[in-house]
CSV table of C-alpha atoms in Angstrom, one decimal:
chain,number,residue,atom,x,y,z
A,10,UNK,CA,86.2,62.7,128.1
A,11,UNK,CA,85.5,60.2,130.4
A,12,UNK,CA,86.3,59.5,133.4
A,13,UNK,CA,89.5,58.0,134.4
A,14,UNK,CA,89.9,54.4,136.2
A,15,UNK,CA,90.4,53.7,140.0
A,16,UNK,CA,94.1,53.0,140.3
A,17,UNK,CA,94.0,54.5,137.0
A,18,UNK,CA,97.5,56.9,136.2
A,19,UNK,CA,97.0,60.5,135.8
A,20,UNK,CA,98.7,61.6,132.6
A,21,UNK,CA,100.8,63.9,134.3
A,22,UNK,CA,101.3,68.1,132.9
A,23,UNK,CA,104.7,67.6,131.9
A,24,UNK,CA,103.2,64.6,129.7
A,25,UNK,CA,100.8,66.4,128.0
A,26,UNK,CA,102.5,69.4,127.6
A,27,UNK,CA,105.3,66.7,125.5
A,28,UNK,CA,102.1,65.9,122.9
A,29,UNK,CA,101.3,67.0,119.4
A,30,UNK,CA,98.0,68.2,119.8
A,31,UNK,CA,96.5,66.1,116.6
A,32,UNK,CA,98.2,63.2,119.2
A,33,UNK,CA,96.2,64.6,122.7
A,34,UNK,CA,92.7,64.4,120.3
A,35,UNK,CA,93.6,60.7,119.8
A,36,UNK,CA,94.5,60.2,122.6
A,37,UNK,CA,90.5,61.5,123.8
A,38,UNK,CA,89.5,58.9,121.6
A,39,UNK,CA,91.3,56.3,122.5
A,40,UNK,CA,90.5,56.8,126.2
A,41,UNK,CA,87.2,56.6,125.1
A,42,UNK,CA,87.1,53.4,122.7
A,43,UNK,CA,88.3,51.6,126.3
A,44,UNK,CA,85.0,53.1,128.0
A,45,UNK,CA,82.8,51.8,125.8
A,46,UNK,CA,81.7,51.1,121.8
A,47,UNK,CA,82.5,54.1,120.2
A,48,UNK,CA,80.5,55.4,116.8
A,49,UNK,CA,81.7,57.0,113.5
A,50,UNK,CA,81.3,57.4,110.2
A,51,UNK,CA,82.5,54.8,107.3
A,52,UNK,CA,84.6,57.3,105.1
A,53,UNK,CA,83.8,58.3,101.9
A,54,UNK,CA,86.3,57.8,99.1
A,55,UNK,CA,85.4,60.5,96.5
A,56,UNK,CA,86.8,63.6,94.1
A,57,UNK,CA,89.2,62.7,91.4
A,58,UNK,CA,93.7,64.1,90.9
A,59,UNK,CA,93.2,67.5,89.1
A,60,UNK,CA,95.2,67.9,85.7
A,61,UNK,CA,99.2,68.7,86.0
A,62,UNK,CA,99.1,72.3,88.0
A,63,UNK,CA,101.8,74.8,86.6
A,64,UNK,CA,105.0,74.5,88.5
A,65,UNK,CA,103.7,78.3,89.7
A,66,UNK,CA,100.5,77.0,91.3
A,67,UNK,CA,99.3,75.0,94.1
A,68,UNK,CA,96.2,73.0,93.7
A,69,UNK,CA,93.1,73.9,95.8
A,70,UNK,CA,91.4,70.2,95.5
A,71,UNK,CA,88.1,71.6,93.6
A,72,UNK,CA,88.4,71.1,90.5
A,73,UNK,CA,85.8,73.2,89.5
A,74,UNK,CA,87.7,76.1,91.5
A,75,UNK,CA,90.7,75.0,89.9
A,76,UNK,CA,89.1,75.6,86.5
A,77,UNK,CA,88.2,78.9,87.6
A,78,UNK,CA,91.6,80.1,89.0
A,79,UNK,CA,93.1,79.0,85.7
A,80,UNK,CA,94.8,75.7,87.9
A,81,UNK,CA,95.0,77.1,91.4
A,82,UNK,CA,96.4,79.6,93.3
A,83,UNK,CA,99.5,81.5,92.3
A,84,UNK,CA,102.5,82.1,94.1
A,85,UNK,CA,102.4,85.8,94.8
A,86,UNK,CA,98.8,86.1,95.1
A,87,UNK,CA,97.1,87.2,97.6
A,88,UNK,CA,93.5,85.2,98.0
A,89,UNK,CA,90.5,86.1,100.6
A,90,UNK,CA,87.3,84.3,100.9
A,91,UNK,CA,84.5,85.9,103.0
A,92,UNK,CA,81.2,85.1,104.0
A,93,UNK,CA,78.5,85.6,106.3
A,94,UNK,CA,78.8,84.3,110.0
A,95,UNK,CA,78.8,81.2,110.4
A,96,UNK,CA,79.0,80.8,106.6
A,97,UNK,CA,82.4,78.3,106.5
A,98,UNK,CA,85.0,80.5,106.1
A,99,UNK,CA,87.2,78.9,108.3
A,100,UNK,CA,85.9,74.9,106.8
A,101,UNK,CA,86.8,76.2,103.5
A,102,UNK,CA,90.4,77.8,104.4
A,103,UNK,CA,91.1,74.8,106.0
A,104,UNK,CA,89.7,72.5,103.7
A,105,UNK,CA,92.1,74.9,101.2
A,106,UNK,CA,95.4,74.1,103.8
A,107,UNK,CA,94.3,70.1,103.7
A,108,UNK,CA,94.2,69.3,100.0
A,109,UNK,CA,96.7,71.5,99.1
A,110,UNK,CA,99.6,69.8,101.9
A,111,UNK,CA,98.6,66.0,99.8
A,112,UNK,CA,99.4,67.4,96.6
A,113,UNK,CA,95.7,69.0,95.3
A,114,UNK,CA,93.6,66.3,96.3
A,115,UNK,CA,90.4,64.6,98.3
A,116,UNK,CA,90.8,62.6,101.2
A,117,UNK,CA,91.7,58.9,99.3
A,118,UNK,CA,93.6,57.5,101.3
A,119,UNK,CA,95.6,55.3,98.5
A,120,UNK,CA,96.5,58.2,96.4
A,121,UNK,CA,98.2,60.1,100.0
A,122,UNK,CA,99.4,57.4,101.2
A,123,UNK,CA,102.6,58.3,100.5
A,124,UNK,CA,102.5,62.7,100.8
A,125,UNK,CA,104.7,64.2,103.4
A,126,UNK,CA,107.2,67.4,103.7
A,127,UNK,CA,108.7,68.4,100.4
A,128,UNK,CA,107.3,65.0,97.6
A,129,UNK,CA,106.0,64.7,95.5
A,130,UNK,CA,102.0,64.2,94.4
A,131,UNK,CA,101.0,62.1,92.2
A,132,UNK,CA,100.7,64.0,88.8
A,133,UNK,CA,104.5,65.5,89.9
A,134,UNK,CA,104.2,68.6,90.4
A,135,UNK,CA,105.1,69.9,94.7
A,136,UNK,CA,103.4,69.8,97.0
A,137,UNK,CA,106.0,72.1,99.7
A,138,UNK,CA,104.1,72.9,103.1
A,139,UNK,CA,101.1,74.8,103.9
A,140,UNK,CA,101.1,77.0,107.5
A,141,UNK,CA,97.8,77.4,108.3
A,142,UNK,CA,97.4,80.1,111.4
A,143,UNK,CA,94.3,80.5,113.6
A,144,UNK,CA,93.5,84.3,115.0
A,145,UNK,CA,90.3,82.0,116.8
A,146,UNK,CA,90.9,79.0,117.5
A,147,UNK,CA,93.5,77.2,119.4
A,148,UNK,CA,95.6,74.3,117.6
A,149,UNK,CA,94.2,71.2,119.0
A,150,UNK,CA,90.6,72.6,118.3
A,151,UNK,CA,92.0,72.8,114.9
A,152,UNK,CA,93.2,70.2,114.5
A,153,UNK,CA,89.9,68.5,115.5
A,154,UNK,CA,87.9,70.6,113.0
A,155,UNK,CA,91.0,69.2,110.2
A,156,UNK,CA,89.7,65.5,111.7
A,157,UNK,CA,86.2,65.7,110.7
A,158,UNK,CA,86.3,66.7,107.5
A,159,UNK,CA,89.5,64.2,106.6
A,160,UNK,CA,87.3,61.3,108.9
A,161,UNK,CA,84.0,62.4,108.3
A,162,UNK,CA,82.6,62.9,111.8
A,163,UNK,CA,81.2,65.5,114.0
A,164,UNK,CA,83.4,68.2,115.8
A,165,UNK,CA,81.5,67.2,118.5
A,166,UNK,CA,82.1,63.2,118.4
A,167,UNK,CA,85.9,63.9,118.4
A,168,UNK,CA,85.4,67.1,121.4
A,169,UNK,CA,83.7,64.3,123.8
A,170,UNK,CA,85.7,61.5,122.8
A,171,UNK,CA,82.7,59.3,121.3
A,172,UNK,CA,82.7,57.5,118.5
A,173,UNK,CA,79.5,54.9,117.3
A,174,UNK,CA,81.7,52.0,115.4
A,175,UNK,CA,85.0,50.5,114.0
A,176,UNK,CA,84.5,51.3,110.5
A,177,UNK,CA,84.1,54.7,111.4
A,178,UNK,CA,87.1,55.6,114.1
A,179,UNK,CA,88.8,53.7,111.2
A,180,UNK,CA,87.8,56.8,108.9
A,181,UNK,CA,89.1,58.7,111.8
A,182,UNK,CA,92.6,56.8,112.9
A,183,UNK,CA,92.9,57.0,108.3
A,184,UNK,CA,92.6,60.8,108.3
A,185,UNK,CA,94.7,61.1,111.7
A,186,UNK,CA,97.7,59.1,109.6
A,187,UNK,CA,96.9,61.4,106.8
A,188,UNK,CA,97.4,64.2,108.5
A,189,UNK,CA,100.4,63.3,110.6
A,190,UNK,CA,102.3,62.6,106.9
A,191,UNK,CA,101.1,65.8,105.3
A,192,UNK,CA,102.6,68.9,104.9
A,193,UNK,CA,100.7,70.6,106.9
A,194,UNK,CA,102.3,72.8,109.9
A,195,UNK,CA,99.0,74.2,112.6
A,196,UNK,CA,99.8,77.2,114.2
A,197,UNK,CA,98.4,79.9,116.0
A,198,UNK,CA,98.6,84.0,114.7
A,199,UNK,CA,101.6,85.4,116.3
A,200,UNK,CA,101.1,88.2,118.6
A,201,UNK,CA,102.0,91.4,116.8
A,202,UNK,CA,99.9,91.6,113.6
A,203,UNK,CA,101.4,91.8,109.7
A,204,UNK,CA,104.6,92.2,110.6
A,205,UNK,CA,105.1,89.0,113.2
A,206,UNK,CA,103.1,86.8,111.0
A,207,UNK,CA,106.2,87.8,108.3
A,208,UNK,CA,108.3,87.2,110.4
A,209,UNK,CA,107.5,83.2,110.8
A,210,UNK,CA,106.8,82.8,107.4
A,211,UNK,CA,110.1,84.0,106.6
A,212,UNK,CA,111.3,81.3,108.8
A,213,UNK,CA,109.7,78.7,107.3
A,214,UNK,CA,111.9,76.3,104.5
A,215,UNK,CA,109.9,75.3,101.2
A,216,UNK,CA,106.9,77.8,102.1
A,217,UNK,CA,104.3,76.2,99.2
A,218,UNK,CA,101.1,78.0,100.6
A,219,UNK,CA,99.7,80.3,103.6
A,220,UNK,CA,96.8,80.6,105.3
A,221,UNK,CA,95.1,83.2,107.8
A,222,UNK,CA,92.2,82.8,109.2
A,223,UNK,CA,91.4,85.5,109.8
A,224,UNK,CA,92.9,88.6,108.7
A,225,UNK,CA,90.9,90.5,111.3
A,226,UNK,CA,92.9,88.8,114.1
A,227,UNK,CA,96.2,90.7,112.8
A,228,UNK,CA,94.6,94.2,113.5
A,229,UNK,CA,96.5,94.8,116.4
A,230,UNK,CA,94.2,97.5,117.7
A,231,UNK,CA,96.4,101.0,117.8
A,232,UNK,CA,93.9,102.6,114.8
A,233,UNK,CA,90.1,102.5,113.8
A,234,UNK,CA,89.5,98.3,113.1
A,235,UNK,CA,89.4,99.5,108.8
A,236,UNK,CA,92.8,100.5,108.6
A,237,UNK,CA,94.7,98.8,110.5
A,238,UNK,CA,92.7,95.5,108.1
A,239,UNK,CA,93.7,97.6,106.0
A,240,UNK,CA,97.4,98.2,106.2
A,241,UNK,CA,97.2,94.3,107.0
A,242,UNK,CA,95.7,93.5,103.7
A,243,UNK,CA,98.7,95.4,102.0
A,244,UNK,CA,101.7,94.1,103.7
A,245,UNK,CA,100.7,90.4,102.8
A,246,UNK,CA,100.0,91.6,99.1
A,247,UNK,CA,103.4,92.9,99.4
A,248,UNK,CA,104.8,89.6,101.9
A,249,UNK,CA,103.3,87.1,99.0
A,250,UNK,CA,105.2,88.5,96.5
A,251,UNK,CA,108.7,88.5,98.7
A,252,UNK,CA,108.1,85.1,99.5
A,253,UNK,CA,106.1,84.1,95.6
A,254,UNK,CA,104.2,82.2,97.4
A,255,UNK,CA,100.5,82.0,97.8
A,256,UNK,CA,98.4,83.3,100.6
A,257,UNK,CA,94.9,82.8,101.8
A,258,UNK,CA,92.4,84.7,104.1
A,259,UNK,CA,89.0,84.6,105.2
A,260,UNK,CA,87.4,87.7,106.0
A,261,UNK,CA,84.3,89.2,107.8
A,262,UNK,CA,81.3,90.7,105.7
A,263,UNK,CA,81.1,94.5,108.2
A,264,UNK,CA,79.4,95.5,104.7
A,265,UNK,CA,76.5,93.7,104.3
A,266,UNK,CA,73.8,95.1,104.0
A,267,UNK,CA,71.0,92.6,104.9
A,268,UNK,CA,67.6,94.2,104.0
A,269,UNK,CA,68.7,93.5,100.1
A,270,UNK,CA,67.2,91.4,97.6
A,271,UNK,CA,69.9,89.4,97.4
A,272,UNK,CA,72.6,88.9,100.1
A,273,UNK,CA,75.2,87.4,97.5
A,274,UNK,CA,78.3,88.2,99.2
A,275,UNK,CA,79.3,91.9,96.7
A,276,UNK,CA,82.7,93.3,96.9
A,277,UNK,CA,81.8,96.3,98.9
A,278,UNK,CA,80.8,94.6,101.2
A,279,UNK,CA,83.9,93.6,102.5
A,280,UNK,CA,85.1,97.5,104.3
A,281,UNK,CA,88.3,97.7,105.2
A,282,UNK,CA,88.5,101.3,102.9
A,283,UNK,CA,89.0,99.0,99.8
A,284,UNK,CA,91.1,97.9,99.9
A,285,UNK,CA,90.4,94.5,99.9
A,286,UNK,CA,89.1,95.2,97.1
A,287,UNK,CA,92.1,96.6,95.6
A,288,UNK,CA,94.6,94.6,96.9
A,289,UNK,CA,93.6,91.2,96.6
A,290,UNK,CA,94.0,89.6,93.2
A,291,UNK,CA,91.6,86.9,94.1
A,292,UNK,CA,87.5,87.4,95.9
A,293,UNK,CA,86.3,84.7,96.6
A,294,UNK,CA,83.1,84.9,98.6
A,295,UNK,CA,80.6,82.3,100.0
A,296,UNK,CA,77.0,82.4,100.1
A,297,UNK,CA,74.6,79.7,100.9
A,298,UNK,CA,71.1,80.3,100.8
A,299,UNK,CA,69.8,77.9,103.8
A,300,UNK,CA,71.4,80.4,105.5
A,301,UNK,CA,68.9,83.6,104.6
A,302,UNK,CA,65.9,80.7,103.6
A,303,UNK,CA,65.8,77.5,105.9
A,304,UNK,CA,63.4,74.5,104.9
A,305,UNK,CA,62.9,75.9,101.7
A,306,UNK,CA,62.9,72.7,99.2
A,307,UNK,CA,66.5,72.1,97.5
A,308,UNK,CA,68.7,74.8,99.1
A,309,UNK,CA,70.8,72.9,102.2
A,310,UNK,CA,74.0,72.4,101.6
A,311,UNK,CA,74.2,74.2,98.8
A,312,UNK,CA,76.5,76.7,98.1
A,313,UNK,CA,77.4,79.4,95.4
A,314,UNK,CA,81.7,80.4,96.2
A,315,UNK,CA,81.4,83.1,93.9
A,316,UNK,CA,84.2,85.1,92.4
A,317,UNK,CA,84.0,88.4,92.7
A,318,UNK,CA,87.9,89.3,91.4
A,319,UNK,CA,90.1,87.8,89.7
A,320,UNK,CA,92.7,89.6,88.3
A,321,UNK,CA,94.2,86.8,86.0
A,322,UNK,CA,91.2,85.2,85.2
A,323,UNK,CA,87.7,85.2,84.7
A,324,UNK,CA,84.8,86.2,87.5
A,325,UNK,CA,81.8,83.7,88.4
A,326,UNK,CA,81.4,81.5,90.2
A,327,UNK,CA,81.4,77.3,90.7
A,328,UNK,CA,78.8,75.1,93.0
A,329,UNK,CA,80.2,73.2,96.4
A,330,UNK,CA,77.6,70.8,99.2
A,331,UNK,CA,78.6,71.9,102.6
A,332,UNK,CA,78.1,68.6,104.7
A,333,UNK,CA,77.7,71.1,108.2
A,334,UNK,CA,77.9,67.9,110.5
A,335,UNK,CA,81.5,67.9,109.4
A,336,UNK,CA,82.6,70.8,108.9
A,337,UNK,CA,83.4,69.5,104.9
A,338,UNK,CA,83.1,71.5,101.8
A,339,UNK,CA,82.7,69.1,98.8
A,340,UNK,CA,83.1,70.6,95.1
A,341,UNK,CA,79.4,68.8,93.1
A,342,UNK,CA,81.5,67.6,90.8
A,343,UNK,CA,83.6,65.3,93.1
A,344,UNK,CA,79.8,63.7,94.2
C-alpha cells in the first residue's frame, strides 16, 4: 500500500473495523490509483449458462462437471475435493462457491447483474445463500483471491494495490460489484471443530451450499489427526443430510506416493482411515501434469478433475484449464 500523503488523515482503527473485507481491499486499490496509474487485465466474457438444474441440485457453473454429476451438487451430499499441495484445491473450491452464489454462472456481468441473496437465476432455479469457510486464510485474503478470479487480476497486484490501466481496473471493479451482489458469505472457520461449524450452519438462513477449506482445519488436536478427520468427515455427511444441503470440503492427500508411475490421485491417497472414501458421496481430485513435468509441451494450465467416486452416477474426468496468475479455473468447453 502506498504511503499516506503528508497532511492526510490516517484511518482510525475504529473506521477500519467498520469496513468489510471487500471494502478494505477496494480501499487499498483506490489509494494506489490515486497515487499512480493503475494496471489490470480486460474482463473476458466466457461460458454459457448451464441447463436448468433440478430443485435439489446446485449448479457448479462448470458445465462439464455439472453434466458428469447429473446437474450439479445434490442436496444432502458430501463432496470432497482433493489434490497435491499447490494443485489449486482452495482455488477450485472458491470458484465453485462464487459460481453457485451467482446461480451457477461464470462471471458474465450482463447475466449476473441482478444476482443477490434469495434472487432466482435466469434458468428459474433459486441461487440461495452460499457459505465459504476458510481455516487457512483470513477473510480479507479470501476476498483478494475472489477478486482475482472474478476480475482476472494477479493476487499480488491486488495485495500491493497496484493495477495497470483503467480497463483492467474496471474489470476488478466489476468483479467487486458482483461479489457485493452475490449471495456469498465468506467467514473464518469457527473454533471448535465440526460441532462449532454445525452450530454456525444451523443458524444460516436459506443455506444453499456450504464450502469448507480444508477439512484438516476441523481437527482440534484432542486425538490422532487421522481419527479426528475421519470423525469430522462422518459428522459433515450427517450435517449435509440434516440440512438438506450439499457440503463441499477440500482435503490433502497424505498417502500420495510420489515414486509411482501415475501420480493421478486415487481414493486410497486421502487417508483418514478410509472415512472419506466411505462417507463422501462425491470425491473429486485435481491432477495438473505441469506440476510433475515442468516445461513439457502442451501441459501448462491443463487440468484433469477426476471423479474418483460418484455415489449416484458415473465416474470419469473433465478437462479444466488453470490460469495460475489469476488462481482461476475454467471449463475447457467455455473457452
